[in-house]
Amino acid sequence: MSLKQVYDRLYKHYGPQHWWPGDTPFEVMVGAVLTQNTAWTNVEKAIYNLKLYDALSPHAIVEVPHEQLAQWIRPSGYFNIKARRLRNFCQWYIEQGEYPQLSQWETNELREGLLSVNGVGPETADDIMLYAFARPVFVIDAYTRRIFSRLDYITGDEGYEELREFFEKGLARNRDKVQLFNEYHALIVMHAKDICKMKPSCDDCCLKKVCLYLE
DNA sequence: ACCCAGGGTCATA
DNA sequence: TATGACCATGGG
């Protein structure tokens, strides 16, 4: 079964996911940093606080004292380190001219720029690439590894870039890649949560049963 | 009480 | 290059 066929199956079963939750590209970027190793429900509380104090803007985040920012984003966990990461990112974001300028960057340059920020790794960068800048980049996360290694598409110990290339090449023939990658990653996350919800042991769960489950 | 969540950095060998 | 420690909240 091709990667596209797996996608079709997931899509038929779960339907459109409407990712990324967020009103603006900048909110998506903030969410991408805050959700690092953290449940999304906790991130929502942090973003709610930022909105409440009118601080969901790159300038506000750069200007507010560290202690204050850390308190606002406290529910998302790792609040000290994430306050620093948000500040690092926003400083870079402002320096590069914010969205109007950055949106004109060539895709590879933009990705390298994001990765140059301390606190933004491959997955966070690709979340931002895909969901804030609408670039055709396939996001790899722990769910993707688990699901597709259980389906024997991969071993699971490949490097991040290797996996990204695997998925991007495997889906290269499709037309609207941004839309496809957008839904695909969201569906993977949805599926992982759905299946892991009905397991007791996740050892046996994911894709062989998953595909059967989806039939 | 324990486990994990939409990761990344840094020190060490 | 490859592990391990560390960051910290909230829900199951």
Coordinates of C-alpha atoms (C1' of nucleotides) in Angstrom, one line a residue:
Chain A
M1 CA 0.0 0.0 0.0
S2 CA 1.4 3.4 -1.0
L3 CA 1.8 6.3 1.4
K4 CA -1.0 8.0 -0.4
Q5 CA -3.3 5.0 0.1
V6 CA -2.6 5.0 3.8
Y7 CA -3.5 8.7 3.7
D8 CA -6.8 8.0 1.9
R9 CA -7.7 5.4 4.4
L10 CA -7.0 7.7 7.3
Y11 CA -8.9 10.6 5.7
K12 CA -11.9 8.5 4.8
H13 CA -12.1 7.3 8.4
Y14 CA -11.4 10.5 10.4
G15 CA -12.2 13.2 7.9
P16 CA -10.6 16.7 7.6
Q17 CA -8.8 17.8 10.8
H18 CA -8.6 21.6 10.3
W19 CA -5.1 22.0 11.5
W20 CA -3.3 24.0 12.8
P21 CA -5.5 25.4 15.5
G22 CA -4.7 29.1 15.7
D23 CA -6.1 32.4 14.4
T24 CA -2.9 33.7 12.8
P25 CA 0.4 32.4 11.5
F26 CA 2.2 33.9 14.5
E27 CA -0.1 32.1 16.9
V28 CA 0.8 28.9 15.1
M29 CA 4.5 29.6 15.5
V30 CA 4.1 30.3 19.2
G31 CA 2.0 27.1 19.6
A32 CA 4.7 25.1 17.8
V33 CA 7.3 26.1 20.4
L34 CA 5.0 25.7 23.4
T35 CA 3.8 22.2 22.3
Q36 CA 7.3 20.7 22.5
N37 CA 6.9 17.5 24.4
T38 CA 3.6 18.8 25.8
A39 CA -0.1 18.0 25.6
W40 CA -1.9 20.5 23.4
T41 CA -4.6 21.2 26.0
N42 CA -1.8 22.7 28.2
V43 CA -0.6 24.9 25.3
E44 CA -4.1 26.3 24.8
K45 CA -4.1 27.6 28.4
A46 CA -0.8 29.3 27.8
I47 CA -1.9 30.9 24.6
Y48 CA -5.1 32.0 26.3
N49 CA -3.0 33.8 28.9
L50 CA -0.9 35.5 26.3
K51 CA -4.1 36.7 24.5
L52 CA -5.6 37.8 27.8
Y53 CA -2.7 40.1 28.5
D54 CA -2.4 41.2 24.9
A55 CA 1.0 39.6 24.7
L56 CA 0.5 37.4 21.6
S57 CA 2.8 39.4 19.4
P58 CA 6.6 39.2 18.8
H59 CA 7.2 42.7 20.2
A60 CA 5.3 42.0 23.4
I61 CA 7.1 38.7 23.9
V62 CA 10.5 40.3 23.4
E63 CA 9.8 43.3 25.7
V64 CA 8.1 41.7 28.6
P65 CA 10.3 40.6 31.6
H66 CA 11.3 36.9 31.6
E67 CA 9.5 36.2 34.9
Q68 CA 6.3 37.6 33.5
L69 CA 6.4 35.7 30.3
A70 CA 7.3 32.5 32.2
Q71 CA 4.2 33.0 34.4
W72 CA 1.9 33.4 31.5
I73 CA 3.0 30.3 29.7
R74 CA 3.4 28.3 32.9
P75 CA 0.6 25.8 32.1
S76 CA 2.5 24.6 29.0
G77 CA 5.3 23.2 31.2
Y78 CA 9.1 23.8 30.9
F79 CA 8.1 27.4 31.3
N80 CA 11.6 28.8 32.0
I81 CA 13.2 27.3 29.0
K82 CA 10.2 27.9 26.7
A83 CA 10.1 31.6 27.7
R84 CA 13.7 31.8 26.6
R85 CA 12.9 29.9 23.4
L86 CA 10.0 32.1 22.6
R87 CA 12.1 35.2 23.1
N88 CA 14.9 33.8 20.9
F89 CA 12.5 33.0 18.2
C90 CA 10.7 36.4 18.4
Q91 CA 13.9 38.3 18.3
W92 CA 14.9 36.5 15.1
Y93 CA 11.4 36.9 13.7
I94 CA 11.5 40.7 14.2
E95 CA 15.1 41.0 12.9
Q96 CA 14.1 39.3 9.7
G97 CA 11.2 41.6 9.1
E98 CA 8.4 39.4 10.4
Y99 CA 5.8 37.7 8.2
P100 CA 5.9 40.0 5.2
Q101 CA 9.6 39.5 4.6
L102 CA 9.9 35.9 5.8
S103 CA 7.0 34.8 3.6
Q104 CA 9.1 35.7 0.6
W105 CA 12.1 33.6 1.5
E106 CA 12.8 30.5 -0.5
T107 CA 11.7 27.3 1.3
N108 CA 15.2 25.9 2.1
E109 CA 16.5 29.3 3.3
L110 CA 13.5 29.7 5.5
R111 CA 13.9 26.3 7.0
E112 CA 17.6 26.9 7.7
G113 CA 16.7 30.2 9.3
L114 CA 14.2 28.7 11.6
L115 CA 16.7 26.0 12.6
S116 CA 19.3 28.6 13.4
V117 CA 17.2 29.8 16.3
N118 CA 18.2 28.2 19.6
G119 CA 15.1 26.2 20.8
V120 CA 13.7 25.5 17.4
G121 CA 14.6 22.0 16.2
P122 CA 13.5 20.0 13.1
E123 CA 10.0 19.2 14.2
T124 CA 9.2 22.7 15.5
A125 CA 10.7 24.3 12.4
D126 CA 8.6 22.0 10.1
D127 CA 5.4 22.7 12.0
I128 CA 6.1 26.4 11.4
M129 CA 7.0 25.8 7.7
L130 CA 3.9 23.8 7.0
Y131 CA 1.3 25.3 9.2
A132 CA 2.4 29.0 9.4
F133 CA 4.1 29.5 6.0
A134 CA 2.3 26.9 3.9
R135 CA 5.4 25.3 2.6
P136 CA 5.4 21.7 1.4
V137 CA 7.4 20.1 4.2
F138 CA 6.4 16.8 5.8
V139 CA 6.5 16.9 9.6
I140 CA 8.1 13.9 11.3
D141 CA 7.1 13.2 14.9
A142 CA 7.2 10.3 17.4
Y143 CA 3.8 9.2 16.2
T144 CA 4.9 9.0 12.6
R145 CA 7.8 6.8 13.6
R146 CA 5.7 4.5 15.7
I147 CA 2.9 4.1 13.2
F148 CA 5.0 3.6 10.1
S149 CA 7.6 1.4 11.8
R150 CA 4.8 -0.9 12.9
L151 CA 3.5 -1.0 9.4
D152 CA 7.1 -1.9 8.3
Y153 CA 7.5 1.1 6.1
I154 CA 10.6 2.1 8.2
T155 CA 12.7 0.7 11.0
G156 CA 12.1 3.7 13.2
D157 CA 15.7 4.5 14.0
E158 CA 16.2 6.6 10.9
G159 CA 17.4 10.2 11.3
Y160 CA 14.9 13.0 11.0
E161 CA 16.0 14.2 7.6
E162 CA 16.1 10.8 6.2
L163 CA 12.5 10.2 7.3
R164 CA 11.3 13.5 6.0
E165 CA 12.8 12.7 2.6
F166 CA 11.2 9.3 2.6
F167 CA 7.7 10.8 3.1
E168 CA 8.3 13.7 0.8
K169 CA 9.6 11.5 -2.1
G170 CA 6.9 8.9 -1.5
L171 CA 4.3 11.6 -1.9
A172 CA 6.0 13.6 -4.6
R173 CA 3.6 12.8 -7.4
N174 CA 0.6 14.3 -5.7
R175 CA -0.7 17.7 -6.6
D176 CA -1.4 20.0 -3.6
K177 CA 1.4 18.9 -1.3
V178 CA 0.8 21.6 1.3
Q179 CA -2.8 20.5 1.7
L180 CA -1.8 16.9 1.6
F181 CA 1.0 17.2 4.2
N182 CA -1.2 19.4 6.3
E183 CA -3.9 16.8 6.6
Y184 CA -1.6 13.8 6.7
H185 CA 0.3 14.9 9.8
A186 CA -2.9 15.9 11.5
L187 CA -4.4 12.5 10.7
I188 CA -1.3 10.7 12.0
V189 CA -1.6 12.5 15.3
M190 CA -5.4 11.8 15.5
H191 CA -4.9 8.2 14.6
A192 CA -2.2 7.7 17.2
K193 CA -4.4 9.2 19.9
D194 CA -7.4 7.2 18.8
I195 CA -5.7 3.9 18.7
C196 CA -3.6 4.4 21.9
K197 CA -6.9 5.3 23.5
M198 CA -8.3 1.8 23.1
K199 CA -5.1 -0.1 23.8
P200 CA -3.8 -1.0 27.1
S201 CA -0.5 -1.9 25.7
C202 CA 0.7 0.2 22.8
D203 CA 3.0 -2.6 21.8
D204 CA 0.3 -4.3 19.9
C205 CA -1.6 -1.4 18.7
C206 CA -0.6 0.8 15.9
L207 CA -0.7 0.1 12.3
K208 CA -1.3 -3.5 11.4
K209 CA -4.3 -3.3 13.6
V210 CA -4.8 0.2 12.7
C211 CA -5.2 -0.5 9.1
L212 CA -7.5 -3.4 9.9
Y213 CA -9.3 -1.1 12.2
L214 CA -9.8 1.4 9.4
E215 CA -11.2 -1.0 7.0
Chain B
dA1 C1' 1.6 6.9 42.5
dC2 C1' 3.0 6.5 37.8
dC3 C1' 3.1 7.6 32.8
dC4 C1' 3.2 10.5 29.1
dA5 C1' 2.4 14.5 26.1
dG6 C1' 2.0 17.4 18.9
dG7 C1' 11.1 18.2 21.5
dG8 C1' 15.4 20.4 22.0
dT9 C1' 19.8 21.5 24.1
dC10 C1' 23.9 20.6 26.3
dA11 C1' 27.6 17.8 28.6
dT12 C1' 29.9 13.7 28.3
dA13 C1' 32.5 9.5 26.1
Chain C
dT1 C1' 27.7 9.9 16.7
dA2 C1' 25.4 8.6 20.4
dT3 C1' 23.5 8.2 24.7
dG4 C1' 21.8 10.6 29.2
dA5 C1' 20.2 14.5 32.0
dC6 C1' 17.4 18.1 32.2
dC7 C1' 13.4 21.0 31.6
dA8 C1' 7.8 21.0 34.5
dT9 C1' 2.7 21.2 33.9
dG10 C1' -1.8 18.7 33.7
dG11 C1' -4.7 14.7 32.5
dG12 C1' -5.4 9.7 32.4

